[in-house]
Structure formats: structure tokens, C-alpha cells
Amino acid sequence: MKNIIIASTSTIHGSGYLDYILDDLKTFFKNANTILFIPYARPSGISHDDYTKIVSEAFSEIDKKIKGVHEFENPIEAIKNADAIFVGGGNTFVLTYQLYKNNLIDALKTAINNGTPYLGTSAGSNICGLTIKTTNDMPIVYPPSFNALALVPFNINPHYLDPVSGTKHMGETRETRIKEFHNFNTQPVIGLREGSWLKVKSGSIVLKGTLTARIFEYNKTPYEVESGTELNTLK
Amino acid sequence: MKNIIIASTSTIHGSGYLDYILDDLKTFFKNANTILFIPYARPSGISHDDYTKIVSEAFSEIDKKIKGVHEFENPIEAIKNADAIFVGGGNTFVLTYQLYKNNLIDALKTAINNGTPYLGTSAGSNICGLTIKTTNDMPIVYPPSFNALALVPFNINPHYLDPVSGTKHMGETRETRIKEFHNFNTQPVIGLREGSWLKVKSGSIVLKGTLTARIFEYNKTPYEVESGTELNTLK
């Protein structure tokens, strides 16, 4: 019953908000007139209203109305009644903190597992995994847990970045960070490059977009998978 | 009474472990024959023993012995009795988790505030601030708190990285991340570039090394300070 898009990013370099995926979203959201938007991740700290406005403008191009979850007196009911849900990017810790604070984790899990179409980008994709322990974000607030929605049986690393050759910076590469993750955790991690997304439909999980994705499994050498690969055996 | 070095990194590009700061460490640790090393941050997931060995080799060049805190039956007593303490880099979440788990936060605060010389690099510097909320690390384990040792009245961002011009990657710049931090927190943040360190001695906090550092204060435009600047009014 699940019907989910887990996208690495909302925006790819040189194009507008959601532009690169808008045609697919038209089909994906074909049965929803209004999409419930969860603006909690607040990129650059913008307000829920301002963020919702940006998203409204993007979705107006495919004739969808956007309603921010913060506009509802009862956000749990809003999720229950939503035709479709979009959680946008920003800071994953801020997003997770606010979802727990408003008691929305279970409501989201139930709605999405029952078939409400869900789109996540960046932070909104991190929370689709088992935990948020592979986010790239700065831990600017302390959430009550790192456990996420567990809509897929692995973790997501959005905005996956290949090592930059010739850099003199001594900070860890993304691959090093994910290897460190596997010293303490065993679930697979999908490194989703900007422009890639996972399409989850019932029991199927397929890589979409033009790029390959990098798969990190516990105690295995990381490897690339092509667009179109079925990933439903990964766990 | 405090006597602390808060270094951005252990290693700068093209030179060996601690090489760039070894002369200063010789003076800094002049009254300590043995330095207690806390290897909890485990860079790349290496064992406490292996990490301690790397550090021992580096310090043997200035005739210092290294003893890992994990070698003691009672690590709290080890900290109380230490001539000097070094906490190395790796993953700040792993380090913080382990410090809380072994109940070492208060022991460290007491010892360092009473004058035990302390060297931190990278993750070991993050924990000198008020919280670890400005670490660059991946949150691969969930610590019981983000509160740190609060040895200085601000936060540290080690391995501070200037925005890379011409990049097509849509992930946040370091400056954007720290600005987001200031939507939820008010303490200043010092962006310490690799090769820079803070020397804390009693009431004085001075920037050392050849580079400038970037200061982020709540509701202010970020600014640069020169090496040699006294930062003890920052709070």
C-alpha cells in the first residue's frame, strides 16, 4: 500500500525548487488536490509560513494546493485526513524534534503505511529511514530520539557527495562518516546523489533519476547501483 | 587556573599527527611526564588501543608517555590523578556518549577547572564548548545530552571551512549551518580553521596559529579575528 518518493534534494543546481522532479510529482499526486506540507525543518531558519509559501508557489505549477500542517489546530487529525503529504528539507534535527514534540511520528507512520502518498526531500527523506543517524545536518537542537519513521528498512544519506580529490581539508569524507556509522549500526545506508530518488510502492523500492546511488552495507565494500535497480531486498 | 589548548585539528594537510603544534605542546605539557589520553572518539572506528598507540608515537617525539583512560579500572580516578589530559578527534557523538556512559563529564570539568592541562583536537575541542551542537560530525550514536564541558562560554566549530566557490552541490555551507544554529541558540560560535587553536589560561582566551578565525555572534554579521586576538569578552 505504501506510495512514497524519497528524494535526495528539493533543488538541483541551476534550476528552481522541485523543477527537476515536477513532471513525476504530477503523476504521483494525481489523486490529491491539496497536499499537506510539513515545514518543520525550516531551511535557513525561515518561518513555517514563509516555507509553506515557497512550496505553494512550486506546486501551483502542477495545479496543487498546499496547506501547512502548522495552520491546523490539530495536526494529528490533519495528517489522518490528508490526501497527500510532503515533508521538505532543512535541518533534520529541528524536523525530528518538532515531529516528536507534536506527537506526529505515529500519525505519519500510520497514514503513510495505509497508502497516503508521501514525498520527502532531504531532511524529509532522512526521516523515512530507520534512524536519522546518517543525516549531514548540524545537531542544532536535541531531539528526544534519533529513531525515524522506518518506512524503509535502511538509512538514507541524502545529498550524497563523492570524495573531492585534491582537497587539503582534513574533515572526514562522506564515505568515511558512513563507515564510522557501521561501527555502531548494522542497517544498510543508501547514499542518494542530488537528482536521485527512491520510488517506494507496496513491496517495491526502485532507484530513479539519471545517476547511480552508492550502497553501504555492514561489513561489505560499498558499491554503486544503476537507476532502475530494485532495492527491496536490501535490509 | 584553567590551562587549555582547543585545537581545530590534530593534523594539517601534508604533515604528521600533531606535527604542526608539537613545539607548543612541549612547553604546554612541560610539567607532565605522562599524559592521560581519552581515545573515545575513535576516528574511522579504530580501537581504543590502536588510537592510543598512534598518539603515543606522536608524543614520544617530545618525550611524553601516553596512558589511555580505557586502561584504568577506575577512569574517574584516572582523571583526578592525571598530570595532563588529551582528548583526540573522531566522532563527537561517540565521544560524548562514552563520556556520559562512564560518568566522566563532571570529573573532567573539575580536573580542568582546577588546572590540569587539557589538550583537545577536533571532537576533543567540540566538547570544550557549551554544547556539541556545532559539531560537523554524523550523529551515529545517540548521546544522553548535547551538553558539553562548558570550559569556555561559547561553542566551537572545528575544521571551519569557507564556502567553496563554484560548487554545484546544494548542501548547506558551514556558515549557513551556524546561522541555522543561531535560530535556536544564542551563544557565540568560533569557527576555527585547521591549524588554528585557542589558548585558554586563567581568564584569557587567545587565538593562536597563523590564520584568522570566524566569529559568529547571535544577531550579528559574522566577522574575522586575527591570530593573537584576546577573546575573553566573547559570551
Coordinates of C-alpha atoms in Angstrom, one line a residue, chain B residues 37 39 45-57 70:
Chain B
F37 CA 44.7 10.1 26.7
P39 CA 40.5 7.7 22.8
G45 CA 36.1 3.4 14.3
I46 CA 39.6 2.3 15.3
S47 CA 40.0 0.6 18.7
H48 CA 41.0 2.5 21.9
D49 CA 44.3 0.6 21.9
D50 CA 45.1 1.4 18.3
Y51 CA 44.3 5.1 18.8
T52 CA 46.3 5.3 21.9
K53 CA 49.3 3.8 20.0
I54 CA 49.2 6.4 17.3
V55 CA 49.1 9.1 20.0
S56 CA 51.9 7.5 21.9
E57 CA 54.1 7.6 18.9
H70 CA 40.5 2.8 29.0

